Amino acid sequence: MSNKNLRPLSLSLLSLLLSACGSGGLLTTVGPDYQTKPLQAAANWQAPQPGEHNLATAHQGDPANLNRWWHRFNDPVLNRFLAAAQQESASVADAKARIEQARANLVGADAALLPTIDASIGAKRSSSSFGGTPFVWNQFPAGLQSSWEIDLFGGLARQEQAARSQLESRHAAWHDARVAVAAEAANAYLAYRYCEAQVHIVQADTESRRESARLSDIAGKAGFRAPGDVALANASAAEGNRTLLQQQAQCERSVKSLVAMTGLQEAEVRKLLTEAPDRTAKLPSPPAFRIDSLPARVLLQRPDLAAAERDVAEASANIGVEQAKRFPKLSLSGNITPTLQNMNGGAFMLAQTWAIGPTLSLPLFDAGKRAADVEAARAQYQAAESKFRSKVRTAVKEVEDALVRLDSVSQRLPEGRKAVTGYRANFLAVRELFQVGLGNLIDVETSRRNVLSAEMALKELEQEQVSAWIALYRAAGGGWEGNDQPQKADAVSSNGNPEKPDRYLNHQVDFSEGKS
C-alpha cells in the first residue's frame, strides 16, 4: 500500500482515537453510568409555614425569595460584620483551596486523555579510545518525546467524570461554608444586641432598686421604716448591681467574639456597635419569607446536599476507574532525536533518530489486588450514597425544626407581652401602696422580680424569633447560587451579600450524569 493511501487511513484512525477521548472508551466504557435518584422527602412540610399565625405579615416580609436577605435587614453594622467574617473565615478559605485542588485534578484528568509531548536539549563531551589514540566526541542532542494512552475501556473517561464531580462538590461545599459563616456571624451580632437589651432592662430595674433603697433609708432614719425593711431594700439594690455587672461582662464577651470572628480591630468593632444610637439595645429585624411548599425543591437549594450528591457521582465514576485497571492497556509512544556531533574538532554532522510504536500491557496476575480495589470502590459508593441519604434526613429535620420554632414563638410572643403588662401594672400598684404606708417591702420586691423576669423572658422570645429566622434561612439553603464561582463571589459587598445574588430560587441544579 502506498504512502498516499496510508495517510488518509492514519488520519482517520487518529480522528477516531481523538473522538473517543470525549465520549468514553474506544471499545467500551466499564463501570456504572450514574443516574440521579429522586430525593426521599415527604410531599409536604409537617410544621406550619411562617405567616400562618400572622408572623410574616407582622414583619411585612417579602415571601418571594431569599435574594439579598441580609441586605433587607437594613442594618449596615450587620452587613459590615458579615463581609468581614466572610473574608477572615478559615473554613471559607479552606473550602476555596479545596476547589483549586479539585480544579487541578480535573485538568490532570483531561490531560490524561490527550498525548503528552516533551522536549529536551543537551550537550555532551566525551573522550574514548579503543586501544589507540583517544578521540574527543562532542554531541548536542535535541529531541521530542510523546506518549499517549488510548482509553480502550473508559477508565480515563471515568476518571474525568470523577474529577468533574469532585470539582462541582467542592464548589457547593464552598457555598455551604459561606452560608454557615454568614449565619454564625449574624447570630454573634444578635447575641450582642440581645445582651445590650438585657443590660437596659437590668439597668432600669437596678436604678429602681437604688431609688427604693434611698427612700427606705431616709424613712428608716426618720423612724417610719423598720430596720428590717431598710436592710431588705439595701440588699435588693446590691443584688441589682450584681446582676447588672454580670450582664455587662457578658456583653464584653460578646464584643470579643465579634472581634475574633471578623478579624476587625476591637476599637472598630466597638465604634460600629455604638455609632448608631437608634440601633442600641435593639434586635435586628429579619425580613420574613415563605419557603417552597414542596420539600424536594427546598432541599435542592441546599449546597451541602448538592456537595454530597456530587460525592456520590464521583464515587460511582471511581468504580469504572478501578474496573478499567483489570483490562488491557494500550499506549503509543514515539520520539525524534536529531543530534549535532563532531569528533576531534572535525566538521559537524547531523544524526537523526526516531522511533514510534504501540505498547499493549496485559494484567495477568496481581493476587486479587485489582478486584479488591473494585470492591473497595463499590463500598465507597455505598457509603457516599448512605451519607447523602443521611444528609437529606438531617436537612428535612433542620427545616422542620426552624418552622416549629417560628410557629411556637409566634404564639408565645403575645402571651409574653401580656405577662409584662400585667406584672408591671401589679408592681406599680404595690409600690404605690407601700409608698403611702399601706403595703410592705417584701411584696414590692416580689412584684419587682416578677416584672424583671417577665421582661427578660419577653426579650428572650424576641431573640429566639430572630434566631429562628436565621436558622430557617440556613436550613433552606441560605441564598446559595449554584453557578456562582469563587473568583466572582469571593468578594462580599459592603451590604454583606455576594456580588451576584439574583437567581436563587429560580436556580435548579441538574444532577444528571452522562458519558463525558
XYZ file of C-alpha atoms in Angstrom:
516
model
C 0.000 0.000 0.000
C 1.443 3.405 -0.918
C 2.135 6.271 1.451
C -0.691 8.223 -0.225
C -3.124 5.510 0.796
C -1.696 5.197 4.298
C -2.024 8.900 5.065
C -5.855 9.076 4.893
C -6.064 5.853 6.874
C -3.767 7.253 9.557
C -5.746 10.484 9.737
C -8.997 8.546 10.049
C -7.581 6.403 12.834
C -6.278 9.489 14.633
C -9.666 11.169 14.316
C -11.363 8.071 15.723
C -8.991 7.960 18.671
C -9.437 11.642 19.445
C -13.224 11.412 19.288
C -13.109 8.524 21.756
C -11.456 10.856 24.267
C -14.633 12.859 24.650
C -17.207 10.070 24.637
C -15.772 7.235 26.707
C -13.687 4.176 25.969
C -12.697 3.305 22.409
C -14.078 -0.211 22.751
C -16.479 0.187 25.680
C -16.857 2.078 28.941
C -16.796 -0.127 32.005
C -18.439 0.793 35.276
C -21.936 2.043 36.089
C -23.459 5.065 34.375
C -24.505 7.319 37.233
C -28.149 8.323 37.377
C -29.615 10.759 39.887
C -32.252 9.248 42.117
C -35.267 11.229 43.347
C -34.878 12.793 46.766
C -36.572 10.797 49.500
C -38.613 13.585 51.043
C -42.192 13.959 52.205
C -44.732 15.546 49.903
C -45.327 18.458 52.298
C -43.855 20.046 55.380
C -45.395 18.871 58.611
C -44.767 22.097 60.544
C -46.766 25.273 59.798
C -45.280 27.752 57.347
C -44.262 31.227 58.573
C -47.235 33.554 58.375
C -49.913 31.059 59.341
C -50.065 32.796 62.714
C -49.634 36.308 61.271
C -45.886 36.141 61.771
C -44.822 37.038 58.248
C -47.390 39.790 57.857
C -46.233 41.297 61.139
C -42.772 41.674 59.618
C -44.122 42.756 56.228
C -41.677 40.312 54.681
C -41.371 39.512 51.021
C -42.233 35.806 50.633
C -40.999 35.596 47.043
C -37.405 34.512 47.604
C -34.273 34.859 49.675
C -32.397 37.186 47.333
C -30.293 39.685 49.249
C -31.897 38.608 52.506
C -29.203 40.108 54.721
C -29.398 43.396 52.855
C -33.100 43.652 53.633
C -32.300 43.762 57.356
C -31.395 47.401 56.649
C -28.597 47.133 59.195
C -25.211 48.404 57.882
C -23.419 47.196 61.014
C -24.609 43.638 60.457
C -23.583 43.827 56.801
C -20.104 45.023 57.739
C -19.626 42.143 60.145
C -20.883 39.631 57.570
C -18.431 40.901 54.961
C -15.518 40.831 57.390
C -16.367 37.344 58.645
C -16.505 36.032 55.074
C -13.044 37.399 54.351
C -11.481 36.111 57.560
C -13.139 32.714 57.842
C -10.699 29.820 57.841
C -13.441 27.409 56.732
C -14.220 29.525 53.663
C -10.522 29.797 52.804
C -10.085 26.050 53.225
C -13.101 25.349 51.019
C -11.688 27.640 48.337
C -8.336 25.863 48.499
C -10.137 22.552 48.014
C -11.732 23.987 44.884
C -8.322 24.823 43.459
C -7.093 21.329 44.275
C -10.138 19.774 42.595
C -9.680 22.031 39.569
C -6.073 20.834 39.268
C -7.307 17.234 39.454
C -9.752 17.900 36.632
C -7.042 19.455 34.483
C -4.921 16.387 35.093
C -7.796 14.040 34.217
C -8.488 15.938 30.992
C -4.786 15.922 30.119
C -4.622 12.142 30.570
C -6.977 11.765 27.599
C -4.559 13.521 25.242
C -0.988 12.868 24.115
C 1.886 14.305 26.129
C 4.789 15.972 24.346
C 8.121 16.787 25.984
C 11.188 18.463 24.531
C 14.792 18.054 25.588
C 18.114 19.572 24.624
C 21.565 18.696 25.887
C 25.305 18.889 25.362
C 27.863 16.137 25.903
C 31.629 15.999 25.533
C 33.395 12.665 25.898
C 36.718 11.033 25.164
C 37.138 7.456 24.008
C 39.930 5.187 22.872
C 39.775 1.682 21.543
C 43.399 0.668 22.151
C 44.647 3.556 20.034
C 44.774 7.319 20.074
C 41.948 8.840 22.080
C 39.414 10.965 20.255
C 37.105 13.660 21.575
C 33.435 13.403 20.729
C 31.094 16.406 21.028
C 27.331 15.775 20.937
C 24.413 18.264 21.018
C 21.170 16.251 21.039
C 17.682 17.822 20.846
C 14.567 15.741 20.934
C 10.813 15.433 21.173
C 9.172 12.609 23.098
C 5.484 11.799 23.032
C 3.261 9.236 24.712
C -0.449 8.607 24.562
C -2.589 6.113 26.429
C -5.549 5.016 24.321
C -8.612 4.780 26.543
C -9.825 1.386 25.386
C -12.220 0.645 28.243
C -13.176 4.096 29.508
C -11.007 4.219 32.612
C -9.677 7.671 31.723
C -13.153 8.907 30.811
C -14.441 7.717 34.189
C -11.512 9.464 35.839
C -12.517 12.691 34.117
C -16.119 12.230 35.274
C -14.929 11.665 38.845
C -12.739 14.773 38.755
C -15.536 16.901 37.344
C -17.965 15.686 40.015
C -15.354 16.391 42.664
C -14.938 19.961 41.428
C -18.709 20.508 41.484
C -18.830 19.104 45.015
C -16.062 21.453 46.157
C -17.881 24.430 44.666
C -21.040 23.523 46.561
C -19.058 22.956 49.770
C -17.548 26.427 49.385
C -21.019 27.926 49.144
C -22.092 25.949 52.192
C -19.121 27.293 54.165
C -20.036 30.858 53.215
C -23.674 30.366 54.212
C -22.605 28.843 57.543
C -20.237 31.723 58.276
C -22.926 34.282 57.456
C -25.373 32.608 59.835
C -22.724 32.320 62.552
C -21.761 35.997 62.247
C -25.413 37.074 62.288
C -26.049 35.035 65.423
C -22.987 36.592 67.104
C -24.260 40.062 66.268
C -27.720 39.076 67.503
C -26.197 37.824 70.763
C -24.580 41.213 71.372
C -27.745 43.206 70.649
C -29.726 40.808 72.839
C -27.201 41.285 75.624
C -27.464 45.070 75.216
C -31.230 44.861 75.549
C -30.849 42.775 78.696
C -28.475 45.374 80.125
C -31.066 48.105 79.529
C -33.735 46.071 81.306
C -31.482 45.224 84.250
C -30.173 48.801 84.420
C -33.688 50.230 84.696
C -34.505 47.646 87.376
C -31.300 48.433 89.256
C -31.998 52.166 89.247
C -35.476 51.463 90.626
C -33.974 49.314 93.390
C -31.459 52.016 94.262
C -34.185 54.628 94.500
C -36.256 52.346 96.739
C -33.219 51.766 98.947
C -32.548 55.505 99.151
C -36.130 56.303 100.161
C -36.230 53.420 102.649
C -33.003 54.643 104.215
C -34.449 58.143 104.634
C -37.675 56.738 106.091
C -35.701 54.455 108.408
C -33.643 57.295 109.795
C -36.858 59.236 110.428
C -38.335 56.253 112.225
C -41.005 55.499 109.651
C -39.493 52.201 108.450
C -38.332 49.226 110.386
C -34.614 48.357 110.225
C -35.527 45.081 108.525
C -37.204 46.921 105.659
C -34.168 49.160 105.238
C -31.830 46.142 105.176
C -34.045 44.383 102.635
C -34.073 47.447 100.365
C -30.275 47.723 100.525
C -29.901 44.004 99.806
C -32.210 44.355 96.810
C -30.131 47.263 95.481
C -26.937 45.232 95.891
C -28.485 42.282 94.067
C -29.474 44.609 91.224
C -25.903 45.946 90.984
C -24.524 42.398 90.916
C -26.883 41.361 88.118
C -26.036 44.482 86.115
C -22.282 43.900 86.391
C -22.725 40.281 85.373
C -24.763 41.266 82.316
C -22.262 43.935 81.288
C -19.463 41.376 81.470
C -21.466 39.098 79.188
C -21.725 41.927 76.654
C -17.966 42.413 76.815
C -17.521 38.744 75.993
C -19.849 39.169 73.004
C -17.645 42.006 71.736
C -14.586 39.753 71.992
C -16.410 37.077 69.987
C -17.185 39.556 67.209
C -13.556 40.683 67.131
C -12.324 37.107 66.819
C -14.876 36.222 64.144
C -14.478 39.292 61.926
C -10.768 39.982 62.329
C -11.535 43.677 62.867
C -9.769 45.753 65.487
C -11.668 45.918 68.756
C -11.838 49.703 68.580
C -13.505 49.475 65.172
C -15.964 46.838 66.400
C -16.956 48.993 69.344
C -17.343 52.033 67.105
C -19.589 50.106 64.719
C -21.721 48.858 67.592
C -22.202 52.280 69.175
C -22.136 54.779 66.295
C -25.854 54.306 65.543
C -27.763 55.130 68.782
C -31.085 54.187 67.196
C -29.874 50.558 66.985
C -28.504 50.304 70.501
C -30.203 47.546 72.506
C -32.497 46.752 69.571
C -32.595 43.333 67.980
C -32.197 43.148 64.194
C -35.495 42.811 62.370
C -35.377 39.881 59.915
C -37.459 40.119 56.745
C -39.961 37.274 56.690
C -40.179 34.806 53.835
C -42.017 31.633 52.937
C -40.153 28.597 51.708
C -41.382 26.410 48.880
C -44.208 24.144 49.979
C -42.504 21.160 48.311
C -39.657 19.836 50.481
C -37.751 18.401 47.495
C -37.428 21.845 45.911
C -36.122 23.353 49.113
C -33.604 20.561 49.552
C -32.231 21.118 46.040
C -31.307 24.633 47.145
C -29.008 23.390 49.914
C -25.335 23.445 48.909
C -24.382 20.751 51.422
C -26.801 18.330 49.749
C -25.508 19.299 46.323
C -21.964 18.572 47.517
C -22.995 15.207 48.970
C -24.818 14.244 45.760
C -21.750 15.103 43.676
C -19.669 12.950 46.034
C -21.974 10.048 45.150
C -21.424 10.727 41.441
C -17.661 10.820 41.988
C -17.743 7.515 43.863
C -19.779 5.948 41.054
C -17.230 7.046 38.447
C -14.378 5.689 40.557
C -15.880 2.203 40.244
C -15.301 2.421 36.485
C -11.783 3.743 37.057
C -10.881 0.697 39.129
C -12.634 -1.755 36.805
C -10.709 -0.427 33.785
C -7.440 -1.339 35.504
C -8.369 -5.013 35.133
C -8.366 -4.750 31.330
C -5.535 -4.406 28.795
C -3.922 -1.009 28.355
C -2.749 0.334 25.003
C -0.333 3.214 24.671
C 1.518 4.844 21.811
C 4.959 6.333 22.268
C 7.457 7.920 19.973
C 10.484 10.183 19.851
C 12.535 12.203 17.391
C 16.114 12.952 18.428
C 18.372 14.846 15.988
C 21.940 15.077 17.301
C 24.628 17.504 16.096
C 28.084 15.981 16.665
C 31.737 16.074 15.698
C 34.949 14.230 16.531
C 38.355 15.752 17.315
C 37.255 19.183 16.167
C 36.200 18.000 12.732
C 33.126 19.104 10.804
C 29.757 18.781 12.493
C 27.444 16.035 11.332
C 23.699 15.727 11.930
C 22.481 12.307 13.038
C 18.719 11.770 13.137
C 16.937 9.006 15.022
C 13.229 8.404 15.547
C 11.026 5.698 16.929
C 7.283 5.121 17.224
C 5.198 2.170 18.229
C 2.375 0.825 20.387
C 2.664 -0.975 23.699
C -0.043 -3.326 24.930
C 0.107 -4.283 28.589
C -1.972 -7.180 29.893
C -2.742 -7.617 33.609
C -2.050 -11.282 34.276
C -1.574 -11.839 37.984
C -1.839 -9.424 40.913
C -3.041 -11.760 43.696
C -6.528 -10.198 43.592
C -5.462 -6.579 44.200
C -7.386 -5.060 41.294
C -10.541 -6.998 42.141
C -10.237 -5.856 45.738
C -9.862 -2.253 44.569
C -13.112 -2.563 42.594
C -14.946 -3.880 45.653
C -13.478 -1.067 47.745
C -14.737 1.472 45.191
C -18.216 -0.082 45.340
C -18.127 0.130 49.137
C -17.125 3.803 48.888
C -20.061 4.401 46.583
C -22.477 2.766 49.001
C -21.034 4.819 51.858
C -21.384 8.055 49.856
C -24.954 7.160 48.963
C -25.772 6.416 52.613
C -24.169 9.695 53.692
C -26.252 11.579 51.127
C -29.481 9.996 52.374
C -28.491 10.847 55.941
C -27.855 14.473 54.957
C -31.267 14.624 53.307
C -32.928 13.456 56.521
C -30.902 15.941 58.537
C -31.830 18.750 56.153
C -35.523 17.949 56.475
C -35.175 17.917 60.254
C -33.421 21.306 60.271
C -36.150 22.915 58.177
C -38.898 21.357 60.283
C -37.145 22.442 63.500
C -36.877 26.034 62.277
C -40.533 26.073 61.231
C -41.595 24.681 64.606
C -39.521 27.324 66.412
C -41.073 30.119 64.366
C -44.572 28.796 64.888
C -44.028 28.358 68.611
C -42.524 31.783 69.193
C -45.269 33.461 67.165
C -47.821 32.033 69.582
C -45.811 32.746 72.745
C -44.916 36.365 71.973
C -48.415 37.812 72.572
C -48.629 35.931 75.855
C -45.248 37.269 76.888
C -46.317 40.834 76.178
C -49.486 40.337 78.227
C -47.405 38.993 81.105
C -45.126 42.055 81.098
C -48.110 44.418 81.023
C -49.850 42.621 83.893
C -46.787 42.278 86.138
C -45.808 45.918 85.575
C -49.305 47.140 86.491
C -49.187 44.988 89.629
C -45.741 46.310 90.574
C -46.792 49.956 90.183
C -49.876 49.365 92.335
C -47.983 47.520 95.082
C -45.204 50.130 95.131
C -47.741 52.957 95.371
C -49.390 51.274 98.362
C -46.004 50.840 100.004
C -45.074 54.474 99.431
C -48.245 55.638 101.245
C -47.654 53.222 104.085
C -50.306 50.617 103.239
C -48.063 47.801 101.992
C -44.811 46.042 102.839
C -41.459 45.999 101.096
C -41.418 42.223 100.640
C -44.472 42.461 98.373
C -42.809 45.298 96.458
C -39.609 43.338 95.844
C -41.531 40.195 94.896
C -43.540 42.200 92.391
C -40.355 43.832 91.091
C -38.722 40.453 90.479
C -41.837 39.305 88.611
C -41.591 42.328 86.291
C -37.882 41.772 85.668
C -38.427 38.070 84.980
C -41.291 38.800 82.554
C -39.325 41.479 80.697
C -36.285 39.228 80.349
C -38.493 36.371 79.153
C -40.111 38.627 76.559
C -36.738 39.791 75.264
C -35.618 36.168 75.101
C -38.668 35.359 72.957
C -37.826 38.209 70.608
C -34.254 36.971 70.365
C -35.475 33.451 69.694
C -37.672 34.725 66.888
C -34.738 36.366 65.092
C -32.573 33.317 65.699
C -35.285 31.059 64.267
C -35.485 33.138 61.094
C -31.711 32.843 60.685
C -31.963 29.087 61.257
C -34.701 28.781 58.618
C -32.624 30.807 56.175
C -29.688 28.478 56.792
C -31.848 25.341 56.593
C -33.430 26.471 53.322
C -30.066 26.795 51.597
C -29.063 30.291 52.592
C -29.263 32.008 49.243
C -26.840 29.653 47.541
C -26.350 30.301 43.843
C -25.100 27.120 42.228
C -23.240 28.636 39.276
C -21.509 31.337 41.316
C -17.740 30.966 41.160
C -15.186 31.639 43.914
C -13.339 34.173 41.799
C -16.554 36.121 41.306
C -18.195 35.575 44.670
C -15.154 35.633 46.927
C -15.608 39.354 47.464
C -18.599 40.145 49.637
C -20.120 43.534 49.068
C -20.459 46.093 51.796
C -24.072 45.080 52.344
C -22.971 41.573 53.320
C -24.164 39.812 50.159
C -22.392 38.017 47.334
C -21.816 40.205 44.315
C -24.272 38.209 42.147
C -27.218 37.043 44.271
C -30.042 37.366 41.778
C -31.005 33.842 40.734
C -31.516 31.978 43.983
C -34.903 30.334 44.000
C -35.127 30.119 40.227
C -31.917 28.122 40.134
C -32.395 24.424 39.544
C -29.451 22.073 39.736
C -29.290 19.436 37.013
C -27.510 16.491 38.549
C -27.818 14.182 35.543
C -24.601 12.499 34.529
C -23.987 11.060 31.091
C -20.819 9.852 29.486
C -18.292 12.625 29.075
